[in-house]
Amino acid sequence: MIELKEKQISEVAIRLHPKDNVVVARKDLAIGTSVASEGIRARSQVPAGHKLAARDIAAGEPILKYNVVIGFASTDIAAGTYVHSHNMLFREFDRDYCHGEEYVPTPVLPLAERATFEGYVRADGEVGTRNYIGILSTVNCSATVVHKVAEAFRGGRLADYPNIDGVVGLSHGTGCGMEMSGEPMHLLRRTIAGYARNPNFAGVLVIGLGCERNQIKGLIEQEALAENRLFKTFIMQEQGGTSKTVAAAIAAVDGMLEEANAARRTTVPASHLRIGLQCGGSDGFSSITANPALGAAMDILVRHGGTAILSETPEIYGVEHTLTRRARNAQVGQKLVDRIVWWKHTYSPGRDVQINGVVSPGNQVGGLANIFEKSLGSSMKGGTTGLMEVYQYAEPVRQAGLVFMDTPGFDPVSATGQIAGGANLICFTTGRGSMFGAKPVPCIKLATNTAMFEKLKEDMDINCGGLMDGEEDMPQVAQAIFELILRIASGEQSRSEALGLGDHEFVPWNIGIVS
């Protein structure tokens, strides 16, 4: 397990672990700046959030951050020197997975002692945090119709239905020109069906063209869906074209409004929360503030019986052994390793993608040298409890506690898989800034640093920079995050919701060939 309690924050630098050979600049450092806590002076200009050598580091020696290997010195590095991708090598190293050796069961509070929120209890027992009607497409060819139907319910059309959060149209870029069998089609169909079943939808329409490879009939059969008064399908070629399909679909939504509006929030335990964990625009402070703070909040959630869904498989690569050691058994640990192996040896060998080392330009400017360093912070969002299960993309999440879902690191694709798996809320950490929404679920944004929070205040829900500023401690911030989650799950708008974000972030993972 990554040790998080050893931080020493001085005026100019942060030491994350006694055994580290680098420290993190707390602010921009000029050449000659004294780092008194380390007994060194900066030999280079070092931007805030970036690293400098705390001692002399020999060529080939591991670079340690949180006492975890994040790379290797490509040359001799003198104490006080700026350490980044220019003098760090990314290369593979052996990791001992030790499946389950550090697993400790988390005691769950008795039902009467669990925190509560106000949610929508559905007929199947699932609980929503919002009350939308969804219009989903089987194929990109029906995308415009899907959005036209949703747009018809804006501008006061729902004024008489105050308990409905909106009608949202979610289209995507695939559904044809793809394999008709195998995992690419299975994945797309379970993603669409997962959204149709998500408890944040009171009712759903699915609209197809008619000749696409992802046929509505195949979707219904594979996913055991059934039409009823709150789930209906339309085929444009059978309806008579664009206008007739739009009119028929609008009429179908009209027929759902009264029943959807009859839904009422009731008090339910926090064990009904399934939270998808995301990070984007990460920086050098992500592993110091927002990510461990969110992880600590997820530890609270798990004690209250809830579920935290860690994802973004490329962004745990290099530190996956810290998760397998906490797996509840060897089978769960091996599932995670199997997904890593698939990514490395089947899906992305030889490709210029982040699991092969190079992170995005924004990550690099923010202080992250490679995927190992990025993964170090990303994995912290899951907290410190045992890893209970590992899921394929968009599989229904049924196990409570900390679980992992295999997804890409691209946030819209990753969050889409989580929501399809049943997530009813997303928590999203960011250091550079992100303007992400995730209808039909609320998305909470957590800023890693105060400067960015102040600059992008309209998009950020909570500032975790106080941890670095010395104004708050980790338990305080974790509790504040947990309480905000409960309020937003109960209906308080997140910043992304207030800005109307989330209509275009439904992006199923397209893992197959397009022909």
XYZ file of C-alpha atoms in Angstrom:
515
model
C 0.000 0.000 0.000
C 1.225 3.510 -0.802
C 2.143 5.302 2.427
C 0.305 8.638 2.559
C 0.947 9.852 6.113
C 4.625 10.724 5.852
C 4.359 14.100 4.072
C 6.521 16.972 5.301
C 5.469 20.328 3.851
C 7.935 23.198 4.091
C 7.662 26.700 2.679
C 9.128 25.786 -0.699
C 9.022 21.979 -1.049
C 7.082 18.871 -0.083
C 8.726 15.616 0.962
C 6.282 12.750 0.435
C 8.238 9.925 2.090
C 11.446 9.686 4.108
C 13.003 7.315 1.541
C 12.278 9.511 -1.496
C 15.194 10.935 -3.465
C 13.090 13.749 -4.931
C 10.872 16.426 -3.385
C 8.078 18.429 -5.008
C 8.323 22.186 -5.468
C 5.469 23.855 -3.645
C 5.899 27.026 -5.736
C 8.071 28.130 -8.648
C 11.708 27.935 -7.561
C 14.451 30.154 -8.967
C 18.054 29.008 -9.301
C 19.731 29.274 -5.916
C 16.529 29.050 -3.873
C 17.287 27.487 -0.507
C 15.351 24.323 0.329
C 16.285 24.416 3.983
C 14.254 21.338 4.921
C 16.520 19.287 2.642
C 19.771 21.176 3.159
C 20.065 21.926 -0.564
C 19.731 24.798 -3.030
C 17.922 24.643 -6.360
C 20.446 24.249 -9.172
C 17.728 24.777 -11.785
C 14.498 26.649 -12.204
C 11.759 24.282 -11.015
C 8.074 24.974 -11.738
C 5.512 24.445 -8.978
C 4.392 20.819 -8.787
C 7.582 19.535 -10.414
C 10.422 17.595 -8.782
C 13.962 18.351 -7.755
C 16.605 15.943 -6.528
C 16.849 15.823 -2.738
C 20.292 14.219 -2.947
C 22.753 13.092 -5.596
C 21.180 10.381 -7.788
C 23.409 8.083 -9.853
C 22.613 7.184 -13.458
C 20.346 4.119 -13.543
C 19.143 4.612 -9.972
C 15.357 4.433 -9.400
C 13.570 7.750 -8.861
C 11.383 7.355 -5.775
C 8.209 9.297 -5.007
C 6.085 8.071 -2.082
C 8.816 5.388 -1.944
C 7.441 4.045 -5.260
C 9.530 3.757 -8.442
C 8.407 6.320 -11.037
C 11.384 6.010 -13.394
C 15.169 5.780 -13.521
C 17.850 8.444 -13.733
C 19.159 8.664 -17.304
C 22.304 10.448 -16.110
C 23.948 11.460 -12.859
C 21.684 14.020 -11.188
C 23.133 16.388 -8.603
C 21.148 17.375 -5.520
C 18.937 20.406 -6.248
C 18.618 19.615 -9.958
C 15.273 19.706 -11.738
C 14.063 16.107 -12.324
C 11.650 15.462 -15.181
C 11.344 13.563 -18.455
C 14.617 15.069 -19.777
C 16.704 13.171 -17.214
C 14.378 10.282 -16.319
C 14.043 6.996 -18.193
C 10.766 5.122 -18.499
C 11.400 1.392 -18.488
C 9.792 -1.758 -17.188
C 10.720 -3.155 -13.795
C 9.669 -6.226 -11.841
C 6.719 -5.836 -9.484
C 5.675 -8.361 -6.856
C 1.890 -8.669 -6.981
C 1.574 -10.576 -3.673
C -2.147 -11.150 -4.332
C -4.231 -10.451 -1.247
C -1.342 -10.347 1.215
C -2.331 -6.912 2.544
C -6.110 -7.398 2.345
C -7.966 -6.316 5.462
C -11.789 -6.505 5.493
C -13.454 -3.134 6.082
C -16.068 -3.163 8.849
C -19.323 -1.765 7.465
C -21.458 0.305 9.786
C -24.822 -1.118 10.882
C -27.701 0.121 8.742
C -29.005 2.415 11.485
C -25.643 4.201 11.713
C -25.077 4.785 8.009
C -25.250 8.234 6.446
C -28.279 8.884 4.252
C -29.275 10.859 1.179
C -32.520 11.624 -0.614
C -32.784 9.395 -3.676
C -35.265 7.973 -6.172
C -36.049 4.330 -5.381
C -36.897 2.490 -8.614
C -39.117 -0.550 -9.050
C -36.091 -2.879 -9.195
C -34.716 -1.526 -5.895
C -31.951 0.525 -7.509
C -31.640 4.140 -6.348
C -31.133 7.169 -8.570
C -29.654 10.536 -7.679
C -31.430 12.249 -10.597
C -34.709 11.759 -12.480
C -34.145 12.081 -16.227
C -35.802 10.650 -19.319
C -33.179 9.389 -21.772
C -33.164 9.156 -25.571
C -30.445 6.733 -26.721
C -29.201 5.888 -30.218
C -28.171 2.457 -31.468
C -26.087 4.031 -34.229
C -24.701 7.400 -35.245
C -27.251 7.482 -38.085
C -30.001 8.240 -35.560
C -27.978 10.847 -33.648
C -29.714 13.932 -35.028
C -33.168 12.483 -34.353
C -32.166 11.629 -30.774
C -31.100 15.220 -30.135
C -34.143 16.722 -31.860
C -36.413 14.742 -29.551
C -34.523 15.938 -26.466
C -34.470 19.555 -27.687
C -38.264 19.509 -27.981
C -38.479 19.371 -24.184
C -36.463 22.513 -23.504
C -37.733 26.049 -23.105
C -40.418 25.465 -20.504
C -41.918 22.279 -21.937
C -41.353 20.529 -18.577
C -42.654 23.378 -16.408
C -45.601 21.273 -15.258
C -43.300 18.386 -14.318
C -40.978 19.815 -11.640
C -39.712 16.417 -10.479
C -38.150 15.613 -13.871
C -34.571 16.858 -14.246
C -34.769 16.917 -18.028
C -34.908 14.917 -21.228
C -31.394 14.130 -22.414
C -30.369 12.837 -25.833
C -27.249 10.666 -25.881
C -25.806 9.692 -29.251
C -22.464 8.166 -30.214
C -20.198 7.676 -33.218
C -20.476 3.976 -33.892
C -23.111 1.213 -34.293
C -22.312 0.326 -37.911
C -19.213 -0.402 -39.966
C -18.154 -2.670 -37.125
C -18.022 -6.354 -36.273
C -21.485 -7.855 -35.817
C -20.287 -10.384 -33.252
C -17.661 -10.627 -30.564
C -16.580 -8.196 -27.892
C -16.849 -4.907 -29.863
C -20.582 -5.440 -30.428
C -21.163 -7.004 -27.017
C -19.457 -4.040 -25.370
C -21.527 -1.474 -27.278
C -24.768 -3.255 -26.470
C -24.058 -3.683 -22.780
C -23.119 0.014 -22.635
C -26.411 1.120 -24.182
C -28.366 -1.342 -22.030
C -26.468 -0.218 -18.939
C -27.580 3.346 -19.564
C -31.148 2.188 -20.187
C -31.079 0.486 -16.764
C -29.286 3.268 -14.898
C -31.500 4.354 -11.979
C -31.015 8.027 -12.889
C -33.374 7.428 -15.818
C -37.109 7.202 -15.089
C -37.818 6.284 -18.705
C -35.830 5.576 -21.884
C -36.361 5.558 -25.651
C -33.902 3.781 -27.963
C -33.859 4.980 -31.572
C -32.204 3.170 -34.482
C -32.061 3.696 -38.232
C -33.043 0.178 -39.263
C -30.236 -1.185 -41.427
C -27.348 -0.735 -38.968
C -25.244 -3.620 -37.746
C -26.239 -2.883 -34.143
C -29.853 -3.895 -34.627
C -32.386 -3.032 -31.924
C -33.598 -6.649 -32.009
C -30.074 -7.894 -31.264
C -29.660 -5.349 -28.466
C -32.936 -6.423 -26.858
C -32.092 -10.122 -27.096
C -28.472 -9.894 -25.887
C -29.325 -7.673 -22.925
C -32.702 -9.251 -22.023
C -34.504 -5.926 -22.303
C -38.266 -5.697 -22.726
C -40.470 -2.885 -23.979
C -42.904 -1.442 -21.462
C -44.521 1.882 -20.678
C -41.162 3.408 -19.654
C -38.917 1.711 -22.222
C -39.733 2.034 -25.910
C -37.869 1.604 -29.196
C -38.200 3.253 -32.606
C -36.778 2.354 -36.036
C -36.617 5.356 -38.353
C -36.988 3.409 -41.577
C -40.134 1.768 -40.254
C -41.583 4.991 -38.798
C -41.380 6.743 -42.155
C -38.292 8.914 -41.789
C -36.905 11.735 -39.720
C -39.966 13.900 -39.019
C -42.306 11.024 -38.300
C -39.794 9.409 -35.943
C -39.243 12.663 -34.086
C -42.991 13.188 -33.725
C -43.617 9.613 -32.559
C -40.747 9.762 -30.079
C -41.931 13.091 -28.660
C -45.381 11.582 -28.194
C -43.825 8.603 -26.418
C -41.932 10.886 -24.038
C -45.113 12.856 -23.421
C -46.707 9.575 -22.392
C -43.969 9.008 -19.796
C -43.972 12.447 -18.185
C -46.764 11.962 -15.688
C -45.353 8.724 -14.297
C -41.785 10.048 -14.260
C -42.932 13.197 -12.463
C -44.664 11.081 -9.810
C -41.263 9.905 -8.562
C -40.306 11.359 -5.192
C -37.054 11.460 -3.283
C -37.015 9.372 -0.124
C -34.372 8.876 2.554
C -32.047 5.989 1.729
C -28.695 4.813 3.157
C -25.417 5.839 1.521
C -24.874 2.168 0.675
C -26.979 2.918 -2.435
C -24.265 5.209 -3.800
C -22.075 3.872 -6.609
C -19.470 6.490 -7.404
C -17.340 6.513 -10.535
C -13.881 7.957 -9.876
C -12.200 10.049 -12.574
C -9.171 12.304 -12.925
C -8.263 14.529 -15.840
C -5.813 17.334 -16.436
C -3.722 15.845 -13.634
C -0.676 17.669 -12.274
C 2.124 17.244 -9.773
C -0.211 18.111 -6.907
C -2.830 15.470 -7.791
C -1.096 12.812 -5.700
C -0.643 15.243 -2.794
C -4.099 16.793 -2.411
C -7.236 15.900 -4.409
C -6.591 12.248 -5.233
C -5.701 11.056 -1.716
C -8.480 13.279 -0.313
C -11.016 11.678 -2.635
C -9.586 8.287 -1.677
C -10.078 9.097 2.004
C -13.684 10.087 1.244
C -14.145 6.753 -0.545
C -12.845 4.978 2.571
C -15.684 6.694 4.449
C -18.176 5.674 1.752
C -17.055 2.041 1.928
C -17.527 2.029 5.705
C -21.079 3.230 5.041
C -21.678 0.314 2.659
C -21.260 2.216 -0.623
C -19.306 1.421 -3.777
C -16.299 3.229 -5.266
C -15.469 2.399 -8.899
C -11.797 2.996 -9.737
C -11.050 2.790 -13.475
C -8.706 4.118 -16.191
C -6.538 1.007 -16.565
C -3.556 2.734 -18.234
C -3.488 5.123 -15.278
C -2.839 2.450 -12.683
C -0.087 0.859 -14.779
C 3.167 0.716 -12.831
C 1.435 0.746 -9.441
C -1.056 -2.065 -10.019
C 0.867 -4.154 -7.475
C -0.313 -1.757 -4.749
C -3.886 -2.798 -5.645
C -3.340 -6.536 -6.125
C -1.828 -6.732 -2.641
C -5.124 -5.389 -1.279
C -7.290 -7.729 -3.377
C -9.717 -9.825 -1.335
C -8.331 -12.988 -2.950
C -5.876 -14.132 -5.603
C -8.615 -14.458 -8.225
C -9.552 -10.778 -7.967
C -5.893 -9.743 -8.063
C -5.243 -11.876 -11.125
C -8.233 -10.360 -12.935
C -6.558 -6.970 -12.623
C -3.224 -8.318 -13.859
C -4.986 -9.978 -16.802
C -6.428 -6.639 -17.884
C -2.982 -5.019 -17.685
C -1.493 -7.853 -19.759
C -4.228 -7.451 -22.391
C -3.552 -3.726 -22.635
C 0.218 -4.161 -22.890
C 0.466 -7.196 -25.131
C -2.734 -7.297 -27.189
C -4.348 -3.888 -27.413
C -1.567 -1.312 -27.520
C 1.916 -2.739 -28.216
C 3.987 -0.352 -30.329
C 1.369 2.388 -30.120
C 2.088 5.952 -28.996
C -0.352 5.817 -26.085
C 0.149 6.625 -22.431
C 0.361 3.055 -21.131
C 3.594 2.844 -23.142
C 5.068 5.754 -21.232
C 4.304 9.205 -22.599
C 1.561 11.194 -20.877
C -0.293 14.156 -22.381
C 1.354 17.566 -22.877
C -0.842 19.011 -20.106
C 0.267 16.320 -17.665
C 3.914 16.994 -18.505
C 3.547 20.751 -18.058
C 1.822 20.006 -14.741
C 4.822 18.044 -13.471
C 4.134 14.408 -14.417
C 7.079 12.857 -16.254
C 5.548 9.557 -17.398
C 2.700 7.121 -16.875
C 4.271 5.595 -13.747
C 4.207 8.963 -12.009
C 0.687 9.712 -13.242
C -0.545 6.284 -12.108
C 0.893 6.862 -8.653
C -1.589 9.670 -8.133
C -4.468 8.234 -10.147
C -4.632 5.040 -8.106
C -5.029 7.029 -4.871
C -8.607 7.995 -5.773
C -9.698 4.516 -4.682
C -8.562 4.991 -1.094
C -7.020 2.313 1.095
C -9.682 -0.379 1.534
C -9.593 -3.859 0.005
C -10.084 -4.396 -3.735
C -13.297 -6.410 -3.852
C -13.857 -7.115 -7.563
C -12.656 -6.353 -11.097
C -15.114 -5.741 -13.941
C -14.906 -5.565 -17.701
C -16.010 -2.324 -19.341
C -19.703 -1.493 -18.742
C -20.415 -4.684 -16.816
C -23.058 -4.272 -14.102
C -21.352 -3.466 -10.779
C -22.959 -5.506 -8.013
C -20.163 -5.851 -5.455
C -20.046 -3.169 -2.757
C -16.776 -1.635 -1.586
C -13.819 -0.622 -3.742
C -13.996 -2.215 -7.187
C -12.122 -1.715 -10.446
C -13.568 -1.409 -13.954
C -11.329 -1.822 -17.004
C -11.593 1.362 -19.081
C -9.328 3.648 -21.100
C -7.950 6.750 -19.423
C -9.930 9.083 -21.726
C -12.476 10.509 -19.308
C -15.660 10.493 -21.423
C -15.075 6.873 -22.450
C -14.161 5.817 -18.919
C -17.104 7.567 -17.250
C -19.474 6.138 -19.872
C -18.416 2.625 -18.834
C -18.895 3.431 -15.157
C -22.370 4.899 -15.671
C -23.324 1.901 -17.804
C -22.147 -0.255 -14.889
C -24.563 1.521 -12.551
C -22.681 4.559 -11.215
C -25.149 7.183 -10.025
C -22.558 9.915 -9.383
C -19.078 10.824 -10.678
C -16.235 12.430 -8.684
C -13.570 14.020 -10.890
C -10.222 15.381 -9.692
C -8.258 17.858 -11.791
C -5.120 19.944 -11.478
C -5.057 21.715 -14.827
C -8.832 22.156 -14.982
C -11.629 20.156 -16.591
C -15.042 21.155 -17.923
C -16.696 17.762 -17.868
C -20.304 16.732 -17.326
C -21.830 13.270 -17.283
C -25.595 13.251 -17.745
C -27.625 11.507 -16.436
C -25.433 11.557 -13.304
C -24.069 14.580 -11.423
C -20.321 15.184 -11.670
C -18.404 16.707 -8.748
C -15.101 18.466 -9.589
C -12.246 18.515 -7.080
C -9.388 20.980 -7.642
C -5.851 19.966 -6.637
C -4.587 23.502 -6.053
C -5.987 26.842 -4.934
C -4.659 28.874 -7.881
C -6.562 26.784 -10.411
C -9.654 26.646 -8.182
C -9.778 30.445 -8.042
C -9.219 30.785 -11.786
C -11.876 28.187 -12.747
C -14.220 28.634 -9.803
C -17.376 28.357 -11.924
C -16.386 24.781 -12.867
C -14.992 23.543 -9.555
C -17.075 22.159 -6.667
C -14.434 21.847 -3.972
C -10.870 23.050 -3.431
C -8.428 20.472 -2.066
C -5.563 22.950 -2.274
C -6.051 23.824 1.381
C -4.154 20.640 2.185
C -1.051 22.147 0.618
C -1.749 25.643 1.885
C -1.782 24.351 5.469
C -5.383 25.449 6.037
C -6.961 21.973 6.341
C -5.966 18.424 7.134
C -6.857 15.238 5.250
C -9.689 14.046 7.549
C -11.356 17.469 7.303
C -11.220 17.549 3.503
C -12.328 13.923 3.177
C -15.339 14.566 5.398
C -16.192 17.716 3.440
C -16.074 15.717 0.184
C -18.285 12.986 1.633
C -20.832 15.511 2.894
C -20.857 17.272 -0.490
C -21.470 13.915 -2.183
C -24.511 13.345 0.050
C -25.889 16.820 -0.689
C -25.432 16.534 -4.440
C -26.826 12.992 -4.456
C -29.864 14.494 -2.698
C -30.477 17.040 -5.457
C -28.117 19.974 -4.920
C -26.700 20.939 -8.319
C -23.031 20.387 -9.052
C -21.172 23.118 -10.923
C -21.194 21.118 -14.166
C -24.956 20.678 -13.895
C -25.483 24.402 -13.296
C -23.479 25.063 -16.473
C -25.533 22.543 -18.468
C -22.595 20.220 -19.204
C -22.997 16.547 -20.010
C -25.094 16.268 -23.184
C -22.211 15.149 -25.418
C -20.034 12.993 -23.159
C -21.690 9.628 -23.899
C -18.731 7.911 -25.607
C -18.812 4.075 -25.650
C -15.389 2.474 -26.027
C -14.876 1.499 -29.672
C -12.336 -1.317 -29.368
C -12.853 -2.903 -32.783
C -12.127 -2.156 -36.421
C -14.231 0.212 -38.484
C -14.741 -0.907 -42.084
